[in-house]
PDB file of N, CA and C in Angstrom:
ATOM      1  N   ASP A   1     -51.162  18.885  14.234  1.00 87.00           N
ATOM      2  CA  ASP A   1     -50.253  19.249  13.163  1.00 87.00           C
ATOM      3  C   ASP A   1     -51.008  19.260  11.842  1.00 87.00           C
ATOM      4  N   VAL A   2     -50.623  20.181  10.966  1.00 91.00           N
ATOM      5  CA  VAL A   2     -51.234  20.298   9.644  1.00 91.00           C
ATOM      6  C   VAL A   2     -50.126  20.260   8.596  1.00 91.00           C
ATOM      7  N   VAL A   3     -50.318  19.421   7.584  1.00 93.00           N
ATOM      8  CA  VAL A   3     -49.396  19.345   6.456  1.00 93.00           C
ATOM      9  C   VAL A   3     -50.160  19.800   5.217  1.00 93.00           C
ATOM     10  N   LEU A   4     -49.653  20.836   4.564  1.00 91.00           N
ATOM     11  CA  LEU A   4     -50.252  21.337   3.320  1.00 91.00           C
ATOM     12  C   LEU A   4     -49.265  21.078   2.193  1.00 91.00           C
ATOM     13  N   TYR A   5     -49.784  20.566   1.076  1.00 92.00           N
ATOM     14  CA  TYR A   5     -48.919  20.360  -0.071  1.00 92.00           C
ATOM     15  C   TYR A   5     -49.709  20.591  -1.348  1.00 92.00           C
ATOM     16  N   GLY A   6     -49.011  20.717  -2.432  1.00 86.00           N
ATOM     17  CA  GLY A   6     -49.657  20.952  -3.714  1.00 86.00           C
ATOM     18  C   GLY A   6     -48.890  20.237  -4.807  1.00 86.00           C
ATOM     19  N   HIS A   7     -48.891  20.792  -5.962  1.00 85.00           N
ATOM     20  CA  HIS A   7     -48.188  20.360  -7.154  1.00 85.00           C
ATOM     21  C   HIS A   7     -48.844  19.179  -7.872  1.00 85.00           C
ATOM     22  N   THR A   8     -49.619  18.357  -7.187  1.00 87.00           N
ATOM     23  CA  THR A   8     -50.272  17.245  -7.869  1.00 87.00           C
ATOM     24  C   THR A   8     -51.536  17.696  -8.594  1.00 87.00           C
ATOM     25  N   HIS A   9     -52.105  18.834  -8.184  1.00 87.00           N
ATOM     26  CA  HIS A   9     -53.327  19.386  -8.765  1.00 87.00           C
ATOM     27  C   HIS A   9     -54.542  18.498  -8.519  1.00 87.00           C
ATOM     28  N   VAL A  10     -54.441  17.588  -7.557  1.00 90.00           N
ATOM     29  CA  VAL A  10     -55.527  16.675  -7.204  1.00 90.00           C
ATOM     30  C   VAL A  10     -55.890  16.907  -5.743  1.00 90.00           C
ATOM     31  N   PRO A  11     -57.153  17.253  -5.445  1.00 91.00           N
ATOM     32  CA  PRO A  11     -57.529  17.515  -4.057  1.00 91.00           C
ATOM     33  C   PRO A  11     -57.462  16.258  -3.194  1.00 91.00           C
ATOM     34  N   PHE A  12     -57.015  16.453  -1.947  1.00 92.00           N
ATOM     35  CA  PHE A  12     -56.864  15.327  -1.026  1.00 92.00           C
ATOM     36  C   PHE A  12     -56.953  15.843   0.407  1.00 92.00           C
ATOM     37  N   VAL A  13     -57.719  15.151   1.241  1.00 93.00           N
ATOM     38  CA  VAL A  13     -57.789  15.464   2.666  1.00 93.00           C
ATOM     39  C   VAL A  13     -57.775  14.157   3.446  1.00 93.00           C
ATOM     40  N   GLU A  14     -56.937  14.109   4.456  1.00 94.00           N
ATOM     41  CA  GLU A  14     -56.953  12.988   5.385  1.00 94.00           C
ATOM     42  C   GLU A  14     -56.716  13.547   6.779  1.00 94.00           C
ATOM     43  N   GLN A  15     -57.605  13.198   7.695  1.00 91.00           N
ATOM     44  CA  GLN A  15     -57.491  13.685   9.058  1.00 91.00           C
ATOM     45  C   GLN A  15     -57.447  12.507  10.021  1.00 91.00           C
ATOM     46  N   SER A  16     -56.549  12.591  10.982  1.00 91.00           N
ATOM     47  CA  SER A  16     -56.497  11.615  12.066  1.00 91.00           C
ATOM     48  C   SER A  16     -56.489  12.410  13.372  1.00 91.00           C
ATOM     49  N   SER A  17     -56.378  11.733  14.470  1.00 87.00           N
ATOM     50  CA  SER A  17     -56.366  12.437  15.749  1.00 87.00           C
ATOM     51  C   SER A  17     -55.090  13.241  15.940  1.00 87.00           C
ATOM     52  N   GLN A  18     -54.044  12.919  15.191  1.00 90.00           N
ATOM     53  CA  GLN A  18     -52.762  13.597  15.373  1.00 90.00           C
ATOM     54  C   GLN A  18     -52.352  14.510  14.223  1.00 90.00           C
ATOM     55  N   MET A  19     -52.917  14.298  13.032  1.00 93.00           N
ATOM     56  CA  MET A  19     -52.441  15.055  11.881  1.00 93.00           C
ATOM     57  C   MET A  19     -53.534  15.257  10.840  1.00 93.00           C
ATOM     58  N   THR A  20     -53.451  16.388  10.155  1.00 93.00           N
ATOM     59  CA  THR A  20     -54.304  16.686   9.011  1.00 93.00           C
ATOM     60  C   THR A  20     -53.397  16.898   7.806  1.00 93.00           C
ATOM     61  N   VAL A  21     -53.701  16.212   6.701  1.00 95.00           N
ATOM     62  CA  VAL A  21     -52.946  16.358   5.454  1.00 95.00           C
ATOM     63  C   VAL A  21     -53.911  16.914   4.416  1.00 95.00           C
ATOM     64  N   LEU A  22     -53.507  17.986   3.735  1.00 94.00           N
ATOM     65  CA  LEU A  22     -54.404  18.676   2.804  1.00 94.00           C
ATOM     66  C   LEU A  22     -53.683  19.094   1.531  1.00 94.00           C
ATOM     67  N   ASN A  23     -54.303  18.766   0.403  1.00 93.00           N
ATOM     68  CA  ASN A  23     -53.924  19.309  -0.893  1.00 93.00           C
ATOM     69  C   ASN A  23     -55.200  19.920  -1.457  1.00 93.00           C
ATOM     70  N   PRO A  24     -55.228  21.233  -1.708  1.00 91.00           N
ATOM     71  CA  PRO A  24     -56.455  21.883  -2.145  1.00 91.00           C
ATOM     72  C   PRO A  24     -56.850  21.606  -3.594  1.00 91.00           C
ATOM     73  N   GLY A  25     -55.999  20.942  -4.355  1.00 87.00           N
ATOM     74  CA  GLY A  25     -56.302  20.728  -5.775  1.00 87.00           C
ATOM     75  C   GLY A  25     -55.773  21.895  -6.587  1.00 87.00           C
ATOM     76  N   SER A  26     -56.540  22.320  -7.579  1.00 89.00           N
ATOM     77  CA  SER A  26     -56.089  23.400  -8.445  1.00 89.00           C
ATOM     78  C   SER A  26     -57.272  24.154  -9.031  1.00 89.00           C
ATOM     79  N   ILE A  27     -57.137  25.454  -9.088  1.00 83.00           N
ATOM     80  CA  ILE A  27     -58.152  26.270  -9.756  1.00 83.00           C
ATOM     81  C   ILE A  27     -57.817  26.405 -11.242  1.00 83.00           C
ATOM     82  N   SER A  28     -56.536  26.495 -11.561  1.00 80.00           N
ATOM     83  CA  SER A  28     -56.169  26.757 -12.957  1.00 80.00           C
ATOM     84  C   SER A  28     -55.898  25.510 -13.792  1.00 80.00           C
ATOM     85  N   ARG A  29     -55.420  24.419 -13.175  1.00 81.00           N
ATOM     86  CA  ARG A  29     -55.077  23.222 -13.953  1.00 81.00           C
ATOM     87  C   ARG A  29     -55.395  21.936 -13.178  1.00 81.00           C
ATOM     88  N   PRO A  30     -56.676  21.664 -12.956  1.00 77.00           N
ATOM     89  CA  PRO A  30     -57.035  20.456 -12.214  1.00 77.00           C
ATOM     90  C   PRO A  30     -56.684  19.197 -12.993  1.00 77.00           C
ATOM     91  N   ARG A  31     -56.310  18.137 -12.253  1.00 82.00           N
ATOM     92  CA  ARG A  31     -55.926  16.888 -12.912  1.00 82.00           C
ATOM     93  C   ARG A  31     -56.769  15.702 -12.482  1.00 82.00           C
ATOM     94  N   GLN A  32     -57.695  15.902 -11.547  1.00 80.00           N
ATOM     95  CA  GLN A  32     -58.505  14.766 -11.110  1.00 80.00           C
ATOM     96  C   GLN A  32     -59.584  14.462 -12.143  1.00 80.00           C
ATOM     97  N   SER A  33     -60.225  13.326 -11.978  1.00 75.00           N
ATOM     98  CA  SER A  33     -61.294  12.912 -12.877  1.00 75.00           C
ATOM     99  C   SER A  33     -62.352  14.004 -12.978  1.00 75.00           C
ATOM    100  N   GLY A  34     -62.751  14.354 -14.164  1.00 77.00           N
ATOM    101  CA  GLY A  34     -63.759  15.387 -14.374  1.00 77.00           C
ATOM    102  C   GLY A  34     -63.183  16.783 -14.506  1.00 77.00           C
ATOM    103  N   PHE A  35     -61.915  16.961 -14.187  1.00 77.00           N
ATOM    104  CA  PHE A  35     -61.228  18.246 -14.317  1.00 77.00           C
ATOM    105  C   PHE A  35     -61.945  19.392 -13.610  1.00 77.00           C
ATOM    106  N   GLU A  36     -62.534  19.114 -12.441  1.00 84.00           N
ATOM    107  CA  GLU A  36     -63.213  20.181 -11.707  1.00 84.00           C
ATOM    108  C   GLU A  36     -62.205  21.026 -10.940  1.00 84.00           C
ATOM    109  N   CYS A  37     -62.317  22.333 -11.081  1.00 88.00           N
ATOM    110  CA  CYS A  37     -61.456  23.240 -10.339  1.00 88.00           C
ATOM    111  C   CYS A  37     -61.861  23.222  -8.870  1.00 88.00           C
ATOM    112  N   THR A  38     -60.865  23.186  -7.995  1.00 90.00           N
ATOM    113  CA  THR A  38     -61.143  23.119  -6.564  1.00 90.00           C
ATOM    114  C   THR A  38     -60.209  24.034  -5.783  1.00 90.00           C
ATOM    115  N   TYR A  39     -60.660  24.387  -4.589  1.00 91.00           N
ATOM    116  CA  TYR A  39     -59.814  25.046  -3.599  1.00 91.00           C
ATOM    117  C   TYR A  39     -60.269  24.552  -2.226  1.00 91.00           C
ATOM    118  N   ALA A  40     -59.488  24.820  -1.218  1.00 94.00           N
ATOM    119  CA  ALA A  40     -59.819  24.346   0.129  1.00 94.00           C
ATOM    120  C   ALA A  40     -60.166  25.517   1.041  1.00 94.00           C
ATOM    121  N   TRP A  41     -61.137  25.267   1.899  1.00 95.00           N
ATOM    122  CA  TRP A  41     -61.505  26.216   2.947  1.00 95.00           C
ATOM    123  C   TRP A  41     -61.192  25.514   4.267  1.00 95.00           C
ATOM    124  N   MET A  42     -60.224  26.060   5.012  1.00 93.00           N
ATOM    125  CA  MET A  42     -59.812  25.450   6.268  1.00 93.00           C
ATOM    126  C   MET A  42     -60.088  26.425   7.404  1.00 93.00           C
ATOM    127  N   GLU A  43     -60.682  25.896   8.464  1.00 94.00           N
ATOM    128  CA  GLU A  43     -61.049  26.740   9.604  1.00 94.00           C
ATOM    129  C   GLU A  43     -60.595  26.065  10.899  1.00 94.00           C
ATOM    130  N   PHE A  44     -59.915  26.829  11.718  1.00 93.00           N
ATOM    131  CA  PHE A  44     -59.504  26.351  13.038  1.00 93.00           C
ATOM    132  C   PHE A  44     -60.602  26.728  14.020  1.00 93.00           C
ATOM    133  N   LEU A  45     -61.269  25.733  14.560  1.00 95.00           N
ATOM    134  CA  LEU A  45     -62.424  25.956  15.428  1.00 95.00           C
ATOM    135  C   LEU A  45     -61.991  26.219  16.870  1.00 95.00           C
ATOM    136  N   PRO A  46     -62.826  26.931  17.641  1.00 97.00           N
ATOM    137  CA  PRO A  46     -62.483  27.256  19.032  1.00 97.00           C
ATOM    138  C   PRO A  46     -62.203  26.022  19.902  1.00 97.00           C
ATOM    139  N   ASN A  47     -62.800  24.892  19.564  1.00 95.00           N
ATOM    140  CA  ASN A  47     -62.602  23.679  20.367  1.00 95.00           C
ATOM    141  C   ASN A  47     -61.318  22.928  20.001  1.00 95.00           C
ATOM    142  N   GLY A  48     -60.501  23.505  19.098  1.00 88.00           N
ATOM    143  CA  GLY A  48     -59.230  22.896  18.715  1.00 88.00           C
ATOM    144  C   GLY A  48     -59.308  22.010  17.486  1.00 88.00           C
ATOM    145  N   GLU A  49     -60.508  21.747  17.007  1.00 90.00           N
ATOM    146  CA  GLU A  49     -60.654  20.927  15.805  1.00 90.00           C
ATOM    147  C   GLU A  49     -60.397  21.771  14.558  1.00 90.00           C
ATOM    148  N   ILE A  50     -60.138  21.068  13.464  1.00 92.00           N
ATOM    149  CA  ILE A  50     -59.916  21.724  12.172  1.00 92.00           C
ATOM    150  C   ILE A  50     -61.013  21.278  11.227  1.00 92.00           C
ATOM    151  N   SER A  51     -61.701  22.245  10.634  1.00 93.00           N
ATOM    152  CA  SER A  51     -62.742  21.959   9.652  1.00 93.00           C
ATOM    153  C   SER A  51     -62.174  22.253   8.264  1.00 93.00           C
ATOM    154  N   ILE A  52     -62.297  21.274   7.357  1.00 94.00           N
ATOM    155  CA  ILE A  52     -61.787  21.454   5.999  1.00 94.00           C
ATOM    156  C   ILE A  52     -62.875  21.100   5.005  1.00 94.00           C
ATOM    157  N   GLU A  53     -63.026  21.956   4.014  1.00 94.00           N
ATOM    158  CA  GLU A  53     -63.964  21.687   2.921  1.00 94.00           C
ATOM    159  C   GLU A  53     -63.224  21.873   1.604  1.00 94.00           C
ATOM    160  N   ILE A  54     -63.296  20.862   0.741  1.00 91.00           N
ATOM    161  CA  ILE A  54     -62.798  21.015  -0.627  1.00 91.00           C
ATOM    162  C   ILE A  54     -63.962  21.578  -1.432  1.00 91.00           C
ATOM    163  N   VAL A  55     -63.789  22.776  -1.959  1.00 92.00           N
ATOM    164  CA  VAL A  55     -64.855  23.471  -2.676  1.00 92.00           C
ATOM    165  C   VAL A  55     -64.657  23.284  -4.175  1.00 92.00           C
ATOM    166  N   LYS A  56     -65.689  22.770  -4.836  1.00 88.00           N
ATOM    167  CA  LYS A  56     -65.657  22.610  -6.291  1.00 88.00           C
ATOM    168  C   LYS A  56     -66.314  23.827  -6.928  1.00 88.00           C
ATOM    169  N   ILE A  57     -65.707  24.321  -7.983  1.00 86.00           N
ATOM    170  CA  ILE A  57     -66.258  25.462  -8.707  1.00 86.00           C
ATOM    171  C   ILE A  57     -67.119  24.902  -9.830  1.00 86.00           C
ATOM    172  N   PRO A  58     -68.448  25.083  -9.746  1.00 76.00           N
ATOM    173  CA  PRO A  58     -69.374  24.466 -10.710  1.00 76.00           C
ATOM    174  C   PRO A  58     -69.055  24.822 -12.160  1.00 76.00           C
ATOM    175  N   ASN A  59     -69.106  23.819 -13.000  1.00 66.00           N
ATOM    176  CA  ASN A  59     -68.941  23.953 -14.453  1.00 66.00           C
ATOM    177  C   ASN A  59     -67.603  24.549 -14.872  1.00 66.00           C
ATOM    178  N   SER A  60     -66.667  24.632 -13.965  1.00 57.00           N
ATOM    179  CA  SER A  60     -65.373  25.227 -14.301  1.00 57.00           C
ATOM    180  C   SER A  60     -64.545  24.305 -15.188  1.00 57.00           C
ATOM    181  N   HIS A  61     -64.813  22.991 -15.127  1.00 56.00           N
ATOM    182  CA  HIS A  61     -63.994  22.044 -15.893  1.00 56.00           C
ATOM    183  C   HIS A  61     -64.087  22.279 -17.393  1.00 56.00           C
ATOM    184  N   LYS A  62     -65.228  22.731 -17.879  1.00 59.00           N
ATOM    185  CA  LYS A  62     -65.377  22.974 -19.322  1.00 59.00           C
ATOM    186  C   LYS A  62     -64.486  24.128 -19.762  1.00 59.00           C
ATOM    187  N   GLU A  63     -64.513  25.224 -19.003  1.00 58.00           N
ATOM    188  CA  GLU A  63     -63.704  26.387 -19.360  1.00 58.00           C
ATOM    189  C   GLU A  63     -62.216  26.072 -19.209  1.00 58.00           C
ATOM    190  N   THR A  64     -61.851  25.392 -18.131  1.00 52.00           N
ATOM    191  CA  THR A  64     -60.446  25.061 -17.891  1.00 52.00           C
ATOM    192  C   THR A  64     -59.915  24.142 -18.975  1.00 52.00           C
ATOM    193  N   LYS A  65     -60.697  23.139 -19.349  1.00 56.00           N
ATOM    194  CA  LYS A  65     -60.256  22.195 -20.373  1.00 56.00           C
ATOM    195  C   LYS A  65     -60.071  22.913 -21.715  1.00 56.00           C
ATOM    196  N   SER A  66     -60.977  23.825 -22.067  1.00 55.00           N
ATOM    197  CA  SER A  66     -60.828  24.531 -23.333  1.00 55.00           C
ATOM    198  C   SER A  66     -59.640  25.468 -23.298  1.00 55.00           C
ATOM    199  N   LYS A  67     -59.358  26.090 -22.146  1.00 55.00           N
ATOM    200  CA  LYS A  67     -58.170  26.952 -22.052  1.00 55.00           C
ATOM    201  C   LYS A  67     -56.907  26.121 -22.190  1.00 55.00           C
ATOM    202  N   SER A  68     -56.899  24.915 -21.600  1.00 54.00           N
ATOM    203  CA  SER A  68     -55.737  24.038 -21.717  1.00 54.00           C
ATOM    204  C   SER A  68     -55.524  23.632 -23.162  1.00 54.00           C
ATOM    205  N   ASN A  69     -56.618  23.368 -23.895  1.00 54.00           N
ATOM    206  CA  ASN A  69     -56.506  22.993 -25.299  1.00 54.00           C
ATOM    207  C   ASN A  69     -55.908  24.137 -26.132  1.00 54.00           C
ATOM    208  N   LEU A  70     -56.260  25.374 -25.782  1.00 52.00           N
ATOM    209  CA  LEU A  70     -55.716  26.514 -26.495  1.00 52.00           C
ATOM    210  C   LEU A  70     -54.220  26.652 -26.296  1.00 52.00           C
ATOM    211  N   LYS A  71     -53.742  26.219 -25.143  1.00 53.00           N
ATOM    212  CA  LYS A  71     -52.320  26.313 -24.824  1.00 53.00           C
ATOM    213  C   LYS A  71     -51.548  25.095 -25.324  1.00 53.00           C
ATOM    214  N   GLY A  72     -52.249  24.162 -25.971  1.00 50.00           N
ATOM    215  CA  GLY A  72     -51.587  22.982 -26.493  1.00 50.00           C
ATOM    216  C   GLY A  72     -51.294  21.941 -25.439  1.00 50.00           C
ATOM    217  N   LYS A  73     -52.041  21.935 -24.341  1.00 48.00           N
ATOM    218  CA  LYS A  73     -51.811  20.970 -23.260  1.00 48.00           C
ATOM    219  C   LYS A  73     -52.801  19.846 -23.335  1.00 48.00           C
TER     220      LYS A  73
END
């Protein structure tokens, strides 16, 4: 089973033998420490396993933070 959720803007992955829980974070408004923009790459492998990678977009936190400041956030 896979549970996907969002809205927190904070990336999170937890996998057990029965369940995978994934929050990809946020590209436009990250809230985790460092404000790095993230997304998730999830792959269903032929052997039945699930591979998940939280991908960080390099140096995106500077641009995102300045855009947020322009919007008064």
